Every structure is written in C-alpha cells, then in structure tokens.
CSV table of C-alpha atoms in Angstrom, one decimal:
chain,number,residue,atom,x,y,z
A,129,MET,CA,-128.8,-90.1,-85.4
A,130,GLU,CA,-125.9,-92.5,-85.7
A,131,TYR,CA,-123.2,-89.7,-86.1
A,132,GLU,CA,-124.3,-88.2,-82.5
A,133,SER,CA,-123.8,-91.4,-80.7
A,134,ASP,CA,-120.4,-92.2,-82.6
A,135,VAL,CA,-119.1,-88.8,-81.3
A,136,ARG,CA,-120.5,-89.8,-78.2
A,137,GLN,CA,-118.5,-92.7,-77.9
A,138,LEU,CA,-115.4,-91.0,-79.4
A,139,ARG,CA,-115.5,-88.5,-76.5
A,140,ARG,CA,-115.8,-91.0,-73.6
A,141,TYR,CA,-112.9,-92.8,-75.4
A,142,MET,CA,-110.7,-89.7,-75.6
A,143,LYS,CA,-111.4,-88.9,-72.1
A,144,GLY,CA,-110.2,-92.3,-71.1
A,145,TYR,CA,-107.2,-91.8,-73.6
A,146,TYR,CA,-106.2,-88.7,-71.7
A,147,GLY,CA,-107.1,-89.9,-68.4
A,148,MET,CA,-104.7,-92.8,-68.5
A,149,ALA,CA,-102.2,-90.6,-70.0
A,150,MET,CA,-102.8,-88.3,-66.7
A,151,PHE,CA,-102.4,-91.1,-64.4
A,152,ASN,CA,-99.2,-92.6,-66.3
A,153,GLU,CA,-97.3,-89.8,-65.2
A,154,PHE,CA,-98.1,-87.2,-67.8
A,155,PRO,CA,-100.0,-84.6,-65.6
A,156,MET,CA,-100.1,-82.1,-68.4
A,157,ALA,CA,-102.6,-84.7,-69.9
A,158,VAL,CA,-105.3,-83.1,-67.5
A,159,MET,CA,-105.4,-79.8,-69.7
A,160,ASP,CA,-105.8,-81.9,-72.7
A,161,LEU,CA,-108.8,-83.8,-70.7
A,162,SER,CA,-110.6,-80.6,-69.9
A,163,LYS,CA,-110.4,-79.4,-73.4
A,164,ALA,CA,-111.7,-82.9,-75.2
A,165,GLU,CA,-114.7,-82.3,-72.7
A,166,HIS,CA,-115.5,-79.2,-74.1
A,167,MET,CA,-114.7,-79.4,-77.5
A,168,SER,CA,-117.3,-79.2,-80.6
A,169,ASP,CA,-118.0,-82.7,-82.5
A,170,LEU,CA,-115.6,-81.1,-85.1
A,171,GLU,CA,-112.6,-80.5,-83.0
A,172,LEU,CA,-113.0,-83.9,-81.2
A,173,VAL,CA,-112.8,-86.0,-84.4
A,174,GLU,CA,-110.0,-83.5,-85.5
A,175,LEU,CA,-107.9,-84.0,-82.3
A,176,ALA,CA,-108.6,-87.8,-82.5
A,177,GLN,CA,-107.2,-88.0,-85.9
A,178,LYS,CA,-104.1,-85.8,-84.8
A,179,ASN,CA,-103.3,-88.4,-82.1
A,180,GLY,CA,-103.4,-91.5,-84.6
A,181,VAL,CA,-106.9,-93.0,-83.4
A,182,ASP,CA,-108.4,-95.0,-85.9
A,183,LEU,CA,-111.8,-93.8,-86.1
A,184,ARG,CA,-113.2,-96.7,-87.9
A,185,LYS,CA,-112.3,-99.2,-85.1
A,186,ASN,CA,-113.2,-96.5,-82.3
A,187,MET,CA,-116.9,-95.7,-83.7
A,188,ILE,CA,-118.6,-98.6,-84.0
C-alpha cells in the first residue's frame, strides 16, 4: 500500500532528523528518536507536522 511505504519513508526521515540533532549538541533528541521509532503512523505524522516537516516534500 502506498500509504504504508510513505509512512516508512517518513519514519526514516524523522529518525535521521533526530539523529542529526542528537549529534549536533542536542543530546535530549535521543528521547525523541526513541519515541519516533515506536509511534503509531498517525502519531508520527502529527509529530512531523508539529516539527514543521513538509509532508508533501518528504513523502514522495
């Protein structure tokens, strides 16, 4: 299903997003990284929107 692959891609993007933050002097991002790995699809989309991620751009 296209939606599932898009969410998988978004999850990888968000893990990279928090991973970069973690290594750029924001160690608390490790907690957000862990959350992003275990969130439901809907929670992940909401988190991405809250963080200003353009879903149209990142879910191609």
